[in-house]
Amino acid sequence: MLNIVLFGPPGAGKGTQSAQLVKHFGLTHLSTGDIFRFNMKEDTALGKLAKSYISKGQLVPDEVTIDMLQDAVNQSKSPNGFIFDGFPRTTVQAEALDRFLAKKDMKIDAMVALEVEKQELIDRLLERGKSSGRADDANQEVIEDRLDVYNQETAVVKEFYEKQDKFHAVDGLGTVEDITERLINCISSLN
Ligand code: AP5
Ligand code: MG
């Protein structure tokens, strides 16, 4: 079993690369952002709550997000393991994930971080915003708010995995195919 946290700022390519890694390693992709967007589309109570944060570029509260992620893991039959995309985003979430997985006799094997500079992130998200319909891609202001939240609240999660010797950085610039190859090389060389 292989459990990977695919990390990086908004627009780094986590979703794009998760789709490639799922094919290569046979993992299950769990994106908290995708689950929130599904609930927003279905207009569930969770969706309504999430929307009030996501549309402003803020994080959904930890308790709600942790419960949702745990439910998603419990509902998935994934013998090969998971790619966690967009989770954990705070140290509280990272600690909760470790505790939750330990109870299931599972663990995170590595955090792999896609590194992309700020202007490229803004360009990618503005471009996607022309057609995505995502409230958080709608304008440069909310995109910059997301990047600020990442730097202030999420970037620190790297240290949590560094302390466990599980942090790996990968250059997230270039073609999708080149980046996939870098990720596969990185993940294949884990112990
Ligand atoms: P989430 O859905 O996780 O969004 P995000 O982290 O802001 O990142 P994106 O999905 O926008 O980018 P990505 O890294 O997946 O890149 P992608 O492959 O799409 O979260 C959304 C919101 O939900 C959060 O802001 C928060 O409010 C809430 N939330 C989610 N998880 C939470 C949590 N754990 N706790 C609390 N709140 C949470 O690529 C981006 C674009 O670039 C695409 O158009 C793509 O086609 C393009 N692209 C990809 N790769 C390349 C490349 N190599 N070259 C050029 N373009 C590329
Ligand atoms: Mg994504």
Short mmCIF file of C-alpha atoms and ligand atoms in Angstrom, two decimals:
data_model
loop_
_atom_site.label_atom_id
_atom_site.label_comp_id
_atom_site.label_asym_id
_atom_site.label_seq_id
_atom_site.Cartn_x
_atom_site.Cartn_y
_atom_site.Cartn_z
CA MET A 1 0.00 0.00 0.00
CA LEU A 2 1.16 3.50 -0.87
CA ASN A 3 -0.32 6.68 0.60
CA ILE A 4 0.89 9.98 -0.81
CA VAL A 5 0.07 13.58 0.11
CA LEU A 6 0.34 15.60 -3.11
CA PHE A 7 1.06 19.11 -1.90
CA GLY A 8 1.39 22.55 -3.44
CA PRO A 9 -0.26 25.94 -3.77
CA PRO A 10 -3.48 26.62 -5.70
CA GLY A 11 -2.80 25.99 -9.38
CA ALA A 12 0.34 23.91 -8.79
CA GLY A 13 -1.14 20.99 -10.73
CA LYS A 14 -2.25 18.69 -7.91
CA GLY A 15 -5.47 17.65 -9.64
CA THR A 16 -3.86 17.31 -13.07
CA GLN A 17 -1.01 15.17 -11.76
CA SER A 18 -3.20 13.09 -9.46
CA ALA A 19 -5.06 11.84 -12.53
CA GLN A 20 -1.74 10.67 -14.03
CA LEU A 21 -0.51 9.05 -10.80
CA VAL A 22 -3.80 7.19 -10.35
CA LYS A 23 -3.22 5.56 -13.73
CA HIS A 24 0.40 4.69 -13.00
CA PHE A 25 0.17 3.44 -9.41
CA GLY A 26 -3.49 2.34 -9.23
CA LEU A 27 -4.20 4.64 -6.29
CA THR A 28 -7.48 6.25 -5.27
CA HIS A 29 -7.56 10.04 -5.66
CA LEU A 30 -9.19 11.94 -2.79
CA SER A 31 -9.49 15.71 -3.29
CA THR A 32 -11.21 17.63 -0.51
CA GLY A 33 -11.76 20.51 -2.96
CA ASP A 34 -13.55 18.14 -5.38
CA ILE A 35 -15.75 16.78 -2.58
CA PHE A 36 -16.66 20.33 -1.50
CA ARG A 37 -17.47 21.30 -5.12
CA PHE A 38 -19.68 18.20 -5.51
CA ASN A 39 -21.58 19.22 -2.38
CA MET A 40 -21.85 22.82 -3.61
CA LYS A 41 -23.30 21.57 -6.89
CA GLU A 42 -25.81 19.37 -5.05
CA ASP A 43 -26.58 22.26 -2.69
CA THR A 44 -26.20 20.10 0.43
CA ALA A 45 -25.81 21.61 3.91
CA LEU A 46 -22.08 20.87 3.70
CA GLY A 47 -21.97 22.53 0.28
CA LYS A 48 -23.66 25.68 1.56
CA LEU A 49 -21.25 25.91 4.46
CA ALA A 50 -18.19 25.24 2.27
CA LYS A 51 -19.27 27.84 -0.29
CA SER A 52 -19.23 30.61 2.31
CA TYR A 53 -15.49 29.99 2.80
CA ILE A 54 -14.37 28.81 -0.65
CA SER A 55 -15.83 31.79 -2.53
CA LYS A 56 -13.65 34.06 -0.35
CA GLY A 57 -10.53 31.93 -0.79
CA GLN A 58 -10.56 30.91 2.88
CA LEU A 59 -10.16 27.44 4.36
CA VAL A 60 -13.22 25.48 5.43
CA PRO A 61 -12.95 24.84 9.21
CA ASP A 62 -10.76 21.90 10.24
CA GLU A 63 -13.42 19.91 12.06
CA VAL A 64 -15.77 19.83 9.06
CA THR A 65 -12.97 19.01 6.64
CA ILE A 66 -11.40 16.28 8.78
CA ASP A 67 -14.76 14.52 9.31
CA MET A 68 -15.49 14.69 5.58
CA LEU A 69 -12.08 13.28 4.62
CA GLN A 70 -12.34 10.43 7.13
CA ASP A 71 -15.77 9.49 5.77
CA ALA A 72 -14.36 9.48 2.24
CA VAL A 73 -11.49 7.16 3.23
CA ASN A 74 -13.88 4.86 5.12
CA GLN A 75 -16.16 4.63 2.10
CA SER A 76 -13.35 3.82 -0.37
CA LYS A 77 -12.05 0.34 -0.95
CA SER A 78 -8.52 1.09 -2.03
CA PRO A 79 -6.10 -1.78 -1.53
CA ASN A 80 -3.27 0.05 -3.31
CA GLY A 81 -3.60 3.26 -1.29
CA PHE A 82 -4.53 6.91 -1.71
CA ILE A 83 -3.38 10.20 -3.16
CA PHE A 84 -4.51 12.95 -0.82
CA ASP A 85 -4.90 16.16 -2.86
CA GLY A 86 -5.58 19.38 -0.95
CA PHE A 87 -5.50 17.64 2.43
CA PRO A 88 -3.96 18.16 4.96
CA ARG A 89 -3.89 21.95 4.70
CA THR A 90 -3.19 22.74 8.36
CA THR A 91 -1.04 21.08 11.00
CA VAL A 92 -4.21 20.17 12.91
CA GLN A 93 -5.41 18.28 9.81
CA ALA A 94 -2.01 16.57 9.41
CA GLU A 95 -2.06 15.39 13.03
CA ALA A 96 -5.64 14.17 12.69
CA LEU A 97 -4.76 12.28 9.50
CA ASP A 98 -1.83 10.49 11.18
CA ARG A 99 -4.01 9.46 14.13
CA PHE A 100 -6.86 8.33 11.88
CA LEU A 101 -4.60 6.26 9.59
CA ALA A 102 -2.73 4.70 12.55
CA LYS A 103 -6.04 3.33 13.86
CA LYS A 104 -6.52 1.64 10.49
CA ASP A 105 -2.94 0.33 10.51
CA MET A 106 -2.08 2.71 7.68
CA LYS A 107 0.34 5.63 7.31
CA ILE A 108 1.43 8.40 4.96
CA ASP A 109 4.52 7.28 3.04
CA ALA A 110 5.48 10.67 1.60
CA MET A 111 4.46 14.24 1.00
CA VAL A 112 5.40 15.23 -2.54
CA ALA A 113 5.25 18.98 -3.17
CA LEU A 114 4.86 20.61 -6.57
CA GLU A 115 6.88 23.83 -6.61
CA VAL A 116 5.63 26.60 -8.93
CA GLU A 117 6.30 30.34 -8.76
CA LYS A 118 3.52 32.79 -7.90
CA GLN A 119 3.04 34.50 -11.27
CA GLU A 120 2.69 31.15 -13.07
CA LEU A 121 0.05 30.08 -10.52
CA ILE A 122 -1.93 33.28 -11.08
CA ASP A 123 -1.69 32.92 -14.87
CA ARG A 124 -2.88 29.30 -14.76
CA LEU A 125 -5.83 30.05 -12.48
CA LEU A 126 -6.95 33.15 -14.40
CA GLU A 127 -6.82 31.10 -17.60
CA ARG A 128 -8.86 28.29 -16.06
CA GLY A 129 -11.27 30.83 -14.58
CA LYS A 130 -12.40 31.83 -18.08
CA SER A 131 -14.28 28.53 -18.34
CA SER A 132 -14.18 26.61 -15.03
CA GLY A 133 -17.11 28.31 -13.34
CA ARG A 134 -15.17 27.92 -10.06
CA ALA A 135 -16.07 30.80 -7.76
CA ASP A 136 -12.52 30.83 -6.43
CA ASP A 137 -11.01 31.30 -9.93
CA ALA A 138 -13.32 34.20 -10.76
CA ASN A 139 -10.89 37.10 -10.35
CA GLN A 140 -7.31 37.92 -9.46
CA GLU A 141 -8.30 39.21 -6.02
CA VAL A 142 -9.74 35.90 -4.79
CA ILE A 143 -6.86 34.00 -6.42
CA GLU A 144 -4.36 36.15 -4.51
CA ASP A 145 -6.36 35.57 -1.31
CA ARG A 146 -6.03 31.80 -1.85
CA LEU A 147 -2.27 32.16 -2.35
CA ASP A 148 -2.00 34.27 0.83
CA VAL A 149 -3.97 31.68 2.81
CA TYR A 150 -1.66 28.98 1.42
CA ASN A 151 1.44 30.89 2.53
CA GLN A 152 0.05 31.82 5.94
CA GLU A 153 -1.76 28.62 6.95
CA THR A 154 -0.81 25.72 4.69
CA ALA A 155 2.88 26.04 3.70
CA VAL A 156 3.87 25.18 7.30
CA VAL A 157 2.45 21.64 6.88
CA LYS A 158 5.65 20.87 4.96
CA GLU A 159 7.54 21.01 8.28
CA PHE A 160 5.26 18.38 9.79
CA TYR A 161 6.40 15.88 7.14
CA GLU A 162 10.01 17.11 7.10
CA LYS A 163 10.24 16.15 10.77
CA GLN A 164 9.15 12.63 9.79
CA ASP A 165 11.68 12.56 6.88
CA LYS A 166 8.82 12.24 4.42
CA PHE A 167 9.02 15.53 2.49
CA HIS A 168 10.03 15.59 -1.20
CA ALA A 169 9.94 18.60 -3.54
CA VAL A 170 9.40 18.30 -7.30
CA ASP A 171 9.74 21.07 -9.89
CA GLY A 172 6.17 21.81 -11.04
CA LEU A 173 7.12 23.83 -14.13
CA GLY A 174 7.14 22.35 -17.62
CA THR A 175 4.84 20.10 -19.57
CA VAL A 176 2.29 17.92 -17.76
CA GLU A 177 4.12 14.83 -19.09
CA ASP A 178 7.55 15.96 -17.85
CA ILE A 179 6.18 16.72 -14.40
CA THR A 180 4.43 13.32 -14.24
CA GLU A 181 7.74 11.65 -15.03
CA ARG A 182 9.45 13.58 -12.21
CA LEU A 183 6.71 12.56 -9.78
CA ILE A 184 6.84 8.90 -10.82
CA ASN A 185 10.63 8.88 -10.39
CA CYS A 186 10.32 10.49 -6.98
CA ILE A 187 7.59 8.15 -5.74
CA SER A 188 9.21 5.04 -7.22
CA SER A 189 12.44 5.80 -5.36
CA LEU A 190 10.75 5.89 -1.94
CA ASN A 191 12.45 3.26 0.25
P1 AP5 B 1 -8.77 22.81 -3.98
O1 AP5 B 1 -9.82 22.28 -4.86
O2 AP5 B 1 -7.85 21.88 -3.32
O3 AP5 B 1 -8.02 23.91 -4.82
P2 AP5 B 1 -6.56 24.54 -4.77
O4 AP5 B 1 -5.61 23.92 -3.80
O5 AP5 B 1 -6.79 26.00 -4.64
O6 AP5 B 1 -5.93 24.14 -6.07
P3 AP5 B 1 -6.52 23.97 -7.53
O7 AP5 B 1 -7.43 22.80 -7.55
O8 AP5 B 1 -7.00 25.25 -8.05
O9 AP5 B 1 -5.16 23.67 -8.26
P4 AP5 B 1 -4.36 22.29 -8.44
O10 AP5 B 1 -3.08 22.34 -7.69
O11 AP5 B 1 -5.23 21.11 -8.26
O12 AP5 B 1 -3.96 22.44 -9.95
P5 AP5 B 1 -4.75 21.93 -11.27
O13 AP5 B 1 -4.26 20.57 -11.62
O14 AP5 B 1 -6.20 22.15 -11.11
O15 AP5 B 1 -9.44 23.70 -2.82
C1 AP5 B 1 -10.41 24.67 -3.14
C2 AP5 B 1 -10.90 25.30 -1.84
O16 AP5 B 1 -11.58 24.32 -1.06
C3 AP5 B 1 -9.82 25.85 -0.90
O17 AP5 B 1 -9.43 27.17 -1.25
C4 AP5 B 1 -10.53 25.79 0.44
O18 AP5 B 1 -11.46 26.86 0.56
C5 AP5 B 1 -11.34 24.50 0.33
N1 AP5 B 1 -10.56 23.36 0.83
C6 AP5 B 1 -10.11 22.31 0.10
N2 AP5 B 1 -9.42 21.46 0.88
C7 AP5 B 1 -9.43 21.99 2.13
C8 AP5 B 1 -8.86 21.60 3.37
N3 AP5 B 1 -8.10 20.47 3.46
N4 AP5 B 1 -9.07 22.39 4.44
C9 AP5 B 1 -9.83 23.50 4.37
N5 AP5 B 1 -10.37 23.94 3.21
C10 AP5 B 1 -10.18 23.19 2.10
O19 AP5 B 1 -4.14 22.96 -12.34
C11 AP5 B 1 -4.51 24.32 -12.31
C12 AP5 B 1 -4.62 24.83 -13.74
O20 AP5 B 1 -3.32 24.81 -14.34
C13 AP5 B 1 -5.52 23.98 -14.64
O21 AP5 B 1 -6.22 24.79 -15.53
C14 AP5 B 1 -4.52 23.07 -15.37
O22 AP5 B 1 -5.01 22.66 -16.61
C15 AP5 B 1 -3.32 23.97 -15.49
N6 AP5 B 1 -2.06 23.22 -15.47
C16 AP5 B 1 -1.77 22.10 -14.75
N7 AP5 B 1 -0.51 21.70 -14.97
C17 AP5 B 1 0.02 22.58 -15.86
C18 AP5 B 1 1.31 22.68 -16.48
N8 AP5 B 1 2.28 21.81 -16.25
N9 AP5 B 1 1.50 23.73 -17.30
C19 AP5 B 1 0.52 24.63 -17.56
N10 AP5 B 1 -0.72 24.58 -17.02
C20 AP5 B 1 -0.96 23.56 -16.18
MG MG B 2 -7.18 20.81 -7.52
#
